[in-house]
PDB file of C-alpha atoms and ligand atoms in Angstrom:
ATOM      1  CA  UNK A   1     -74.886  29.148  88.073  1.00 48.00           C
ATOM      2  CA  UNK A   2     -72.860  27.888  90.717  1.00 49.00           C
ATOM      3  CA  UNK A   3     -70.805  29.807  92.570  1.00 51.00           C
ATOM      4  CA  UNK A   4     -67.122  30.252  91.406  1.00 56.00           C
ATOM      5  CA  UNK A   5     -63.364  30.438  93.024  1.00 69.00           C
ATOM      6  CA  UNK A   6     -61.937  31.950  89.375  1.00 84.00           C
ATOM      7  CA  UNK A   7     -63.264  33.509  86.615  1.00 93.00           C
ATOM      8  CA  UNK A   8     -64.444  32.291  82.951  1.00 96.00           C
ATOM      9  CA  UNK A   9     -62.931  34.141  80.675  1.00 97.00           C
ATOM     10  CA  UNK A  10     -64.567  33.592  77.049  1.00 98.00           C
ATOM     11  CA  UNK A  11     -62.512  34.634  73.782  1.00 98.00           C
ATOM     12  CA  UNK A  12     -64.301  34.181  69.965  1.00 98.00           C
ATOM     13  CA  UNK A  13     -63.157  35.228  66.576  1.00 98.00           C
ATOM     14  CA  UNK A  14     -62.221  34.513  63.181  1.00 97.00           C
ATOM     15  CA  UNK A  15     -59.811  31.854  62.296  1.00 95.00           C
ATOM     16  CA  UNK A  16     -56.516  32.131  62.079  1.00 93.00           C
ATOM     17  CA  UNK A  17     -56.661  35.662  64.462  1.00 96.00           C
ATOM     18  CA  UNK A  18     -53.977  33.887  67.685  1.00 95.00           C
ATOM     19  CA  UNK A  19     -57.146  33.295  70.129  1.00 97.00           C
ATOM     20  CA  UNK A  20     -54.777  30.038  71.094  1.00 96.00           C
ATOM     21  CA  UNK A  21     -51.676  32.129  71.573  1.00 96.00           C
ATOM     22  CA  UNK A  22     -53.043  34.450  73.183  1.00 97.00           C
ATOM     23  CA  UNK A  23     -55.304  32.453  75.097  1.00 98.00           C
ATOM     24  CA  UNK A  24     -52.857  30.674  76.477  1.00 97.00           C
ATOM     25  CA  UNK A  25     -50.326  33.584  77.922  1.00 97.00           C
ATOM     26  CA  UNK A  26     -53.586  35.149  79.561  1.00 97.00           C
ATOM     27  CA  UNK A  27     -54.059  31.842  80.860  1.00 96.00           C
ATOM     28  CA  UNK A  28     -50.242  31.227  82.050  1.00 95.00           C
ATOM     29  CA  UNK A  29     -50.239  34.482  83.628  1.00 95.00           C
ATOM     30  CA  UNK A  30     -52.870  33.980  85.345  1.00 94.00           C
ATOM     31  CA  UNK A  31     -52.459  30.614  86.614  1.00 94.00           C
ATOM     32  CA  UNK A  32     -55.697  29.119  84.754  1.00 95.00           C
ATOM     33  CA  UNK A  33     -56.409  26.669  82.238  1.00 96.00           C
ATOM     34  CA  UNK A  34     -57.069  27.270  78.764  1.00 97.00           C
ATOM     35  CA  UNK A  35     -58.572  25.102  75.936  1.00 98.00           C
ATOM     36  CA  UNK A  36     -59.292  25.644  72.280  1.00 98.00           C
ATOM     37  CA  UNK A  37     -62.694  24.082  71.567  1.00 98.00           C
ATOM     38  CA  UNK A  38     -61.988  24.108  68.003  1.00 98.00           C
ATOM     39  CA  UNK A  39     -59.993  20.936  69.000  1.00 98.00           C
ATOM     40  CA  UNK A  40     -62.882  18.726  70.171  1.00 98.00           C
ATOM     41  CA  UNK A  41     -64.826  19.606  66.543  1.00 98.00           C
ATOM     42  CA  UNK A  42     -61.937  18.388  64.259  1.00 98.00           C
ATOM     43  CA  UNK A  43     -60.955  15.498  67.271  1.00 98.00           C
ATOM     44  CA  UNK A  44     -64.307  13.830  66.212  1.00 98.00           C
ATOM     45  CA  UNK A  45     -63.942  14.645  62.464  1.00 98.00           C
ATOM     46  CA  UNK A  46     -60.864  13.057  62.568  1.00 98.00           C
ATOM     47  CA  UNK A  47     -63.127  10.378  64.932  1.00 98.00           C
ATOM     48  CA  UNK A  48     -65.723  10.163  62.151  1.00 98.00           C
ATOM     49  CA  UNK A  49     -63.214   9.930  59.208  1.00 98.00           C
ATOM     50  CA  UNK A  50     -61.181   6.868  60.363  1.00 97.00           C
ATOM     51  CA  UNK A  51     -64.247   5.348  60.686  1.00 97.00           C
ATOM     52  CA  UNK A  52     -65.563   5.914  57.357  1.00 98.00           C
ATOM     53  CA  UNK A  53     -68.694   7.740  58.485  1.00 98.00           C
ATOM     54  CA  UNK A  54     -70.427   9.978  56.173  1.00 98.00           C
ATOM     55  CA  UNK A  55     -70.099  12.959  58.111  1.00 98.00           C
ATOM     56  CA  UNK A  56     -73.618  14.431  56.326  1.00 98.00           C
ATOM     57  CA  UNK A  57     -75.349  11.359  58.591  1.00 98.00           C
ATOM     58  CA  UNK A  58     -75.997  13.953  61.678  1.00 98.00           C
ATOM     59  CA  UNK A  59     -77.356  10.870  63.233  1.00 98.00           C
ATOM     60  CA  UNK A  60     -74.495   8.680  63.195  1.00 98.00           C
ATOM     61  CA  UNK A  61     -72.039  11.425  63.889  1.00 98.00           C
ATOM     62  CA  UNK A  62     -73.860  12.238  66.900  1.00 98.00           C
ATOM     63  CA  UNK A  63     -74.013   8.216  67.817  1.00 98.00           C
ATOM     64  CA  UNK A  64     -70.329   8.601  67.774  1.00 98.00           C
ATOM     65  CA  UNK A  65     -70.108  12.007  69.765  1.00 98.00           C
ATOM     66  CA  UNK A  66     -71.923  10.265  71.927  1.00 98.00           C
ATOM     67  CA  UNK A  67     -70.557   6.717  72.675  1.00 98.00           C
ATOM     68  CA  UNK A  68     -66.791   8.399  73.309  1.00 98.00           C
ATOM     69  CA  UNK A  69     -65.207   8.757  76.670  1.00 98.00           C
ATOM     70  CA  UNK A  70     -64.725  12.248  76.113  1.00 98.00           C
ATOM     71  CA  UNK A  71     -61.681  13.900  78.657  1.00 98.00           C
ATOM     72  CA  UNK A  72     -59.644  17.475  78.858  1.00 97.00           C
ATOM     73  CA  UNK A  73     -56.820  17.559  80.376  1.00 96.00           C
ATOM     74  CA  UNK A  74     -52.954  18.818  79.620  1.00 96.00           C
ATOM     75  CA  UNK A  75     -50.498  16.423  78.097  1.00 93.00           C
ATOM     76  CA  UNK A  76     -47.666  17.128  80.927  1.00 91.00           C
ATOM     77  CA  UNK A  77     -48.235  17.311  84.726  1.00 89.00           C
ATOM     78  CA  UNK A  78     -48.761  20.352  85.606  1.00 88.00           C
ATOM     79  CA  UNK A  79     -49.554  21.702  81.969  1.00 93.00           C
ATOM     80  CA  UNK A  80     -51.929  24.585  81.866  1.00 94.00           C
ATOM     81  CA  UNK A  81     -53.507  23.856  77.958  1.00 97.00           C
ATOM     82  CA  UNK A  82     -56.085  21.238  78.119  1.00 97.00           C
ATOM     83  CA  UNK A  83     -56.092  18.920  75.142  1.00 97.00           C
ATOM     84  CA  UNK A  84     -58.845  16.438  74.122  1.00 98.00           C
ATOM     85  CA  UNK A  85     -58.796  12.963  75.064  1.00 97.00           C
ATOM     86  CA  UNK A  86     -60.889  10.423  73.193  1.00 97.00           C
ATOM     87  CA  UNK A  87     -61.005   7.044  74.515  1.00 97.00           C
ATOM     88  CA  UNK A  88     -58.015   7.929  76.599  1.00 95.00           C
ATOM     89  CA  UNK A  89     -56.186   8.622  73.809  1.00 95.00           C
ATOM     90  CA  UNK A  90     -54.532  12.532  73.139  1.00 96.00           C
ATOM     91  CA  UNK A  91     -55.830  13.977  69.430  1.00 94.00           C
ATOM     92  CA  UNK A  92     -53.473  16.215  68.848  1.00 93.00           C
ATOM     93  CA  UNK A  93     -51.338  15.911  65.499  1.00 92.00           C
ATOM     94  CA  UNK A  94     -54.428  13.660  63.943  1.00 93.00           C
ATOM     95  CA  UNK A  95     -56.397  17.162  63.769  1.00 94.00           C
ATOM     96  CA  UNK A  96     -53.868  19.172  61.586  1.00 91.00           C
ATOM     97  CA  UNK A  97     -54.277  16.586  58.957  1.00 93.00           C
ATOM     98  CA  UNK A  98     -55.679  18.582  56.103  1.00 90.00           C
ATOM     99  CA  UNK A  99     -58.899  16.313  55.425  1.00 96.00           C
ATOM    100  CA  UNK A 100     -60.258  17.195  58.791  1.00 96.00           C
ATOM    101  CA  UNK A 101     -59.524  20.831  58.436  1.00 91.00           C
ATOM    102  CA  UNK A 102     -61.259  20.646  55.376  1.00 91.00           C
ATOM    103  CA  UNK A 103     -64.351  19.152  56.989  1.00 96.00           C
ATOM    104  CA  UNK A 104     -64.860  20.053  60.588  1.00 96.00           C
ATOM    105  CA  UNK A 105     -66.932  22.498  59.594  1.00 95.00           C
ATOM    106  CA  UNK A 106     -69.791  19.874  58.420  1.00 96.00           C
ATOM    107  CA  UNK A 107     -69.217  18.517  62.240  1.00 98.00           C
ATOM    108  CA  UNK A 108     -69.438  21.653  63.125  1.00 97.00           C
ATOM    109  CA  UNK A 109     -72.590  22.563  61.434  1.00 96.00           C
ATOM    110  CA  UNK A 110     -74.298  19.543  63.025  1.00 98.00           C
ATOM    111  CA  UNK A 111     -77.090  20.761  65.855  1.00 97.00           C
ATOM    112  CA  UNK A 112     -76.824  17.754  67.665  1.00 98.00           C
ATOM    113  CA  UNK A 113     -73.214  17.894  68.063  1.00 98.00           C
ATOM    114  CA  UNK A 114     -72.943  21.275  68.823  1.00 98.00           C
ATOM    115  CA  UNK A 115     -75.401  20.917  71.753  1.00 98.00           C
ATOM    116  CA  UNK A 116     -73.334  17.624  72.856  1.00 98.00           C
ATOM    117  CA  UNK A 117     -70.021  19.857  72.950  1.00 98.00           C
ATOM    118  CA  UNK A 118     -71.676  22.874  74.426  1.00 98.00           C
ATOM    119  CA  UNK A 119     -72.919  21.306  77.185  1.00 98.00           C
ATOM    120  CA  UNK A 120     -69.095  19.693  77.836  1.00 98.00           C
ATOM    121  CA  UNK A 121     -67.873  22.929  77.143  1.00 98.00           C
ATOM    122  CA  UNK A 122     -70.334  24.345  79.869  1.00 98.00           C
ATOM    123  CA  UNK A 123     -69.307  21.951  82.333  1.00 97.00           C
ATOM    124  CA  UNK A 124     -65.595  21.842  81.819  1.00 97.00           C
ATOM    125  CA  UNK A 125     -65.625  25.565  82.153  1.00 96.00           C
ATOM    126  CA  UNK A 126     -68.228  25.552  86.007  1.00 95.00           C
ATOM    127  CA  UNK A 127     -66.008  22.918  86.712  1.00 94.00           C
ATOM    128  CA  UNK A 128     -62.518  24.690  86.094  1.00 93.00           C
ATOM    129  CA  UNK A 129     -63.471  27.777  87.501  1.00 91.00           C
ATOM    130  CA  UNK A 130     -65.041  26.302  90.651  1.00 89.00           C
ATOM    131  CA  UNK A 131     -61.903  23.817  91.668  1.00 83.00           C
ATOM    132  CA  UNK A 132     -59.130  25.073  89.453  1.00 73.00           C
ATOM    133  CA  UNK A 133     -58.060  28.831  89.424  1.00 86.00           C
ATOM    134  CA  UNK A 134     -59.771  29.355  86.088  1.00 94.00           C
ATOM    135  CA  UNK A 135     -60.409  29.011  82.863  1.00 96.00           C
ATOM    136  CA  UNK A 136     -59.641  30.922  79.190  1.00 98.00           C
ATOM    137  CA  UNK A 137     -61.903  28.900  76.399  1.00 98.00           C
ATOM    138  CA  UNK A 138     -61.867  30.093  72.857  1.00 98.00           C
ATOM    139  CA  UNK A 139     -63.507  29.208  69.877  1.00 98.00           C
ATOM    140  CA  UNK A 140     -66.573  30.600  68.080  1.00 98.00           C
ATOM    141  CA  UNK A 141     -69.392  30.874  70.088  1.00 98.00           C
ATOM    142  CA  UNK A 142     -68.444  31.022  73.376  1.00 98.00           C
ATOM    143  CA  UNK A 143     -69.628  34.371  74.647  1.00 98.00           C
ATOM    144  CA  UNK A 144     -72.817  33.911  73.078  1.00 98.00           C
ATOM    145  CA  UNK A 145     -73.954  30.498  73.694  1.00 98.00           C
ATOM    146  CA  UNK A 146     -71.535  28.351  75.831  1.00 98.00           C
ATOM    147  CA  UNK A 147     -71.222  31.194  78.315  1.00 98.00           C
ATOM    148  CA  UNK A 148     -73.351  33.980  77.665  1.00 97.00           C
ATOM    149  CA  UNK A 149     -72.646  34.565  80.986  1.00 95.00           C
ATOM    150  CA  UNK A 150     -68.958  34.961  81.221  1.00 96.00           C
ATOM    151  CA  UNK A 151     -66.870  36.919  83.581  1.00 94.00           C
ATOM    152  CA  UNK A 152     -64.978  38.170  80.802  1.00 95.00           C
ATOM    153  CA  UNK A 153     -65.571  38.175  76.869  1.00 97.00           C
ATOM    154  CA  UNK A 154     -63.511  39.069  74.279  1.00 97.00           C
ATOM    155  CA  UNK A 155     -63.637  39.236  70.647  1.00 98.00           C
ATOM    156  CA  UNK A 156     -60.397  39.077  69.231  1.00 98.00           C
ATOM    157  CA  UNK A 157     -60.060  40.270  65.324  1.00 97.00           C
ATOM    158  CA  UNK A 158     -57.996  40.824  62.368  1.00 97.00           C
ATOM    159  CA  UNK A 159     -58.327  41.902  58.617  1.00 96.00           C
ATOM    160  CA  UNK A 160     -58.437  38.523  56.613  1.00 97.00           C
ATOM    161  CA  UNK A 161     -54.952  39.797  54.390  1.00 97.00           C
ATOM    162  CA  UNK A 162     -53.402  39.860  57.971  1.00 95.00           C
ATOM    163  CA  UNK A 163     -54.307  36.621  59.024  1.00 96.00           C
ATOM    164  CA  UNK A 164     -53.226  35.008  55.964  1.00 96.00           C
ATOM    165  CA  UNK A 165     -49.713  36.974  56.362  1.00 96.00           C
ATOM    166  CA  UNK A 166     -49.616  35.535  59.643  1.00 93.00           C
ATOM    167  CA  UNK A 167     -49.713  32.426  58.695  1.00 93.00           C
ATOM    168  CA  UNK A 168     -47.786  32.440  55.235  1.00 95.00           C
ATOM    169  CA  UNK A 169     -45.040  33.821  57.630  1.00 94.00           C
ATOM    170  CA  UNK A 170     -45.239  30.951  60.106  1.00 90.00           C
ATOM    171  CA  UNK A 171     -45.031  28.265  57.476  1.00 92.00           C
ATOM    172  CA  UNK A 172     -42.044  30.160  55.919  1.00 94.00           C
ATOM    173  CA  UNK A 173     -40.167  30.396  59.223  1.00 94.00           C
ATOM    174  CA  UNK A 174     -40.850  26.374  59.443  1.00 92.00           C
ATOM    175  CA  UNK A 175     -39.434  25.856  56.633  1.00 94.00           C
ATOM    176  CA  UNK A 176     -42.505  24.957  54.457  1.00 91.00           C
ATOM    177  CA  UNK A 177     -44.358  26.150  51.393  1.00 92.00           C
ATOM    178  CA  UNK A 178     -46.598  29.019  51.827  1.00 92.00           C
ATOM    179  CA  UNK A 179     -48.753  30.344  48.840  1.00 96.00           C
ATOM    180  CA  UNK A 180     -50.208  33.466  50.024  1.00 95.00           C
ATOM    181  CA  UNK A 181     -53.214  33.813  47.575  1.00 96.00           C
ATOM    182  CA  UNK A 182     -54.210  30.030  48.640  1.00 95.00           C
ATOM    183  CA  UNK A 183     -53.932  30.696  52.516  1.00 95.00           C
ATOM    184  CA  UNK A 184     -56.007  34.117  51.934  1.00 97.00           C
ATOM    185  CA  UNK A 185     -58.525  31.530  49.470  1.00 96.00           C
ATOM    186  CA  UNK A 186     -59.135  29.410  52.342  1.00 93.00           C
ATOM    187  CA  UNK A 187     -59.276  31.953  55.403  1.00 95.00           C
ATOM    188  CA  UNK A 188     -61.900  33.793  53.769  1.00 96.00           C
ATOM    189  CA  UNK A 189     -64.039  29.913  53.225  1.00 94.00           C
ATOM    190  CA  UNK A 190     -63.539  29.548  57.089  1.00 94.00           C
ATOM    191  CA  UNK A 191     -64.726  32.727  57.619  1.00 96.00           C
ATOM    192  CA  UNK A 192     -67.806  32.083  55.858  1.00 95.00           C
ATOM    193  CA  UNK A 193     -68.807  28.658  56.546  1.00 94.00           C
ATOM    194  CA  UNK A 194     -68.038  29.903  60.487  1.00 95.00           C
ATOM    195  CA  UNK A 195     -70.637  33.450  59.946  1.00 96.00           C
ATOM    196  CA  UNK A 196     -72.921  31.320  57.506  1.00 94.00           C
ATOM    197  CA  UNK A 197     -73.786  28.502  60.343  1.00 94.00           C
ATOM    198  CA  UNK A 198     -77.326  28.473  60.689  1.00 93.00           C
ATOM    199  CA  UNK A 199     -76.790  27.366  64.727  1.00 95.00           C
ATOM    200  CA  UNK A 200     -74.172  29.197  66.926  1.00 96.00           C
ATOM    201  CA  UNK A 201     -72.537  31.328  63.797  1.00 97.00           C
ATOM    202  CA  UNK A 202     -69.365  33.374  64.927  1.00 97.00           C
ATOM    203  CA  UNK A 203     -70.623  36.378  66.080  1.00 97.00           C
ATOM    204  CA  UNK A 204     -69.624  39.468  68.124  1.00 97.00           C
ATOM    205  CA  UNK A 205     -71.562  39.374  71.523  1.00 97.00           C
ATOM    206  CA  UNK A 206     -72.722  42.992  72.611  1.00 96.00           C
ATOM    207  CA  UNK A 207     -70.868  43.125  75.770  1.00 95.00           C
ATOM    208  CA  UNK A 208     -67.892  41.785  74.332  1.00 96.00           C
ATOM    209  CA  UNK A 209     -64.896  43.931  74.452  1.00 93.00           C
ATOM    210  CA  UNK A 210     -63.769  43.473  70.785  1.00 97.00           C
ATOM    211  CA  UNK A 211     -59.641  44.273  70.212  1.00 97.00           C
ATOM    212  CA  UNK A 212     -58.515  44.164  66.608  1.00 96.00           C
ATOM    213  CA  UNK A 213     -55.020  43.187  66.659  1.00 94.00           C
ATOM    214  CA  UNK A 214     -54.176  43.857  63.189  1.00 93.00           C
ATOM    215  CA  UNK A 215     -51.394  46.407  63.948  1.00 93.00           C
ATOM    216  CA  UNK A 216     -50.332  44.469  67.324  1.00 94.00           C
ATOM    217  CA  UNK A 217     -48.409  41.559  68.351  1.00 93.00           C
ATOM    218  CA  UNK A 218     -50.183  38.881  70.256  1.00 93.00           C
ATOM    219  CA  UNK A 219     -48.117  39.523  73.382  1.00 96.00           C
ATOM    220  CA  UNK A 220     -49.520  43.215  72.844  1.00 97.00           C
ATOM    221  CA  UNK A 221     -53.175  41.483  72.791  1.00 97.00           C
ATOM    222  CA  UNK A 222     -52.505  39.320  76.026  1.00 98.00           C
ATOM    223  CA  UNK A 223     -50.943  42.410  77.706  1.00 97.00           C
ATOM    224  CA  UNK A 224     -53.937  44.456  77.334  1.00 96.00           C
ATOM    225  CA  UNK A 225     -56.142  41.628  77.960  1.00 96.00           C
ATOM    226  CA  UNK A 226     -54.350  41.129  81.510  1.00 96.00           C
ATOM    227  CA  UNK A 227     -54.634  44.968  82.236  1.00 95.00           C
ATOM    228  CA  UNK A 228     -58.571  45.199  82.064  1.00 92.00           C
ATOM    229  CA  UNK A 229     -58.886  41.788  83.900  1.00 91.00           C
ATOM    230  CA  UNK A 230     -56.544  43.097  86.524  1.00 88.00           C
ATOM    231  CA  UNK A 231     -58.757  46.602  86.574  1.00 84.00           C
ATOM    232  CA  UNK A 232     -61.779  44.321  87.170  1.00 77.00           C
ATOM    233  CA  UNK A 233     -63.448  45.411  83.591  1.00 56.00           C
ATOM    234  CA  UNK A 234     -66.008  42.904  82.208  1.00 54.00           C
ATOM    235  CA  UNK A 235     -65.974  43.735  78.781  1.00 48.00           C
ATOM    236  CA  UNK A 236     -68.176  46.477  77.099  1.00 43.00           C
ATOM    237  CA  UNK A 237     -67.028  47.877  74.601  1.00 44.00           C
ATOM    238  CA  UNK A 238     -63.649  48.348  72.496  1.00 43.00           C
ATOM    239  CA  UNK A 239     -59.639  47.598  74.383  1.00 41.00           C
ATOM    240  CA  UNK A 240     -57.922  49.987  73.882  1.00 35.00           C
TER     241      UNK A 240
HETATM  242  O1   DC B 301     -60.723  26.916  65.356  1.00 80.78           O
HETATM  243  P1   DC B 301     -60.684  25.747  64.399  1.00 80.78           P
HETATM  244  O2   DC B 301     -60.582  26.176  62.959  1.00 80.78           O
HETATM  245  O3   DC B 301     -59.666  24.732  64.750  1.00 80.78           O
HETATM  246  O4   DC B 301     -62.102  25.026  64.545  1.00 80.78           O
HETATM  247  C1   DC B 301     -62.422  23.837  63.867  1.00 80.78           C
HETATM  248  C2   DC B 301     -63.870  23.889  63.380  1.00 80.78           C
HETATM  249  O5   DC B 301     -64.775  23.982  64.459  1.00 80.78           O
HETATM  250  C3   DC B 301     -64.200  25.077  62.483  1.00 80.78           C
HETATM  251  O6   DC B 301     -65.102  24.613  61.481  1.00 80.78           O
HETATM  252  C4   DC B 301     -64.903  26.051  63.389  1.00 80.78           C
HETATM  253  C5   DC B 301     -65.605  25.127  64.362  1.00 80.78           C
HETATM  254  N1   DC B 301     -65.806  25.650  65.729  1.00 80.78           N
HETATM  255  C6   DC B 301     -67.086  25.949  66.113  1.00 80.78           C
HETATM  256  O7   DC B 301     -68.005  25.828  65.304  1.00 80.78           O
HETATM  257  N2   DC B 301     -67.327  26.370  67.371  1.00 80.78           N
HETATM  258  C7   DC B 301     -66.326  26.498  68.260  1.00 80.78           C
HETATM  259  N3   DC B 301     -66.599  26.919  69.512  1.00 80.78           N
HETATM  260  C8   DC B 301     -65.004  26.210  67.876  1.00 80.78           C
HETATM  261  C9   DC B 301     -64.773  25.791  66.583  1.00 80.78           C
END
């Protein structure tokens, strides 16, 4: 691969765990970039849906993939999170809508799509480390297949009842909603359409230092993440 000015730094896991939180403080700290590459899946389900395709055609969704100007870049000057661009355009509240949550995992489970997106991911990622000072990417298979060969990997985890805390919390602090049994209901359908996926399932890569953060706060996660990049570890094995 060519040769690099920062380091890749790789992150998978379950949904709903804080790779994106805690993504982006390692990233902040460290002057990098960071992107969430569950974004680009639901940017072109949302994509797909306005445009009435029937996101089982792997064909046509693909055709689609395909004919966007696809760009990642952060929303304010200077901004460290990338965020997708389609057809200059920022996707950003579009892919919170709750009909593309429901079925980015069909885009997702699409094995030309996934090779499109891998191979952006791939260069996004040479290209960041090589001219920017870096780059955190998260999402579900990027230690194993979009960089099997990262600098650093981590698998970040948490029990499914925490998750689902976490995030009944959140929407209660916003103000919103929450049922807990629902929010547990659907993390553990993500969590099985994600280790179910016949290409690129979510999966724990053997050199990946895997941190459950169950009984920690994210800062806690990003703290300890920062120590072993700082002590030049490359993974291997459980944080601690
Ligand atoms: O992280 P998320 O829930 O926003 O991801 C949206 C969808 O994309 C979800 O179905 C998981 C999938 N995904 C994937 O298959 N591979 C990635 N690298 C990132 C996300």
């Amino acid at each position: 691969m060519t040769r690099r000015k920062g380091l890749v730094i790789a992150m998978d896991g379950p949904a709903g765990v804080g790779k994106s939180t805690v993504g982006g403080l390692v990233a902040k700290s460290l002057g990098y970039k960071f992107i969430n590459t569950g974004e680009m899946y639901r940017a072109l389900t949302w994509k797909a849906l306005e445009r009435g395709l029937d996101l089982n055609d792997h064909d046509g969704v693909l055709g689609l993939a395909k004919s966007l100007s696809w760009e990642f870049k952060p929303v304010e000057e200077g901004g460290s999170t990338l965020k997708t661009h389609l057809d200059g355009d920022v996707i950003t509240a579009q892919i919170r809508e709750e009909r593309v949550s429901v079925n980015s995992s069909l885009v997702a489970g699409n094995p030309g799509v996934r090779k499109f997106l891998s191979k952006l991911q791939r260069e996004l990622g040479v290209e960041q480390a090589r001219e920017a000072g870096g780059i955190v990417m998260e999402g579900r298979d990027i230690t194993t297949n979009v960089f099997p060969d990262a600098d650093v990997k981590i698998y970040l985890d948490a029990s499914p009842e925490e998750r689902a805390d976490r995030r009944y919390r959140q929407l209660k602090a916003a103000g919103q909603e929450a049922d807990r049994g629902a929010i547990l209901a659907a993390i553990l359908k993500r969590d099985l359409n994600d280790l179910k996926r016949e290409i690129n399932p979510l999966k724990q890569a053997p050199d990946a230092f895997v941190i459950d953060s169950t009984k920690l706060t994210l800062r806690q996660v990003a703290d300890g993440i920062l120590r072993r990049i700082r002590r030049g570890a490359k993974g291997e094995g459980r944080a601690r």
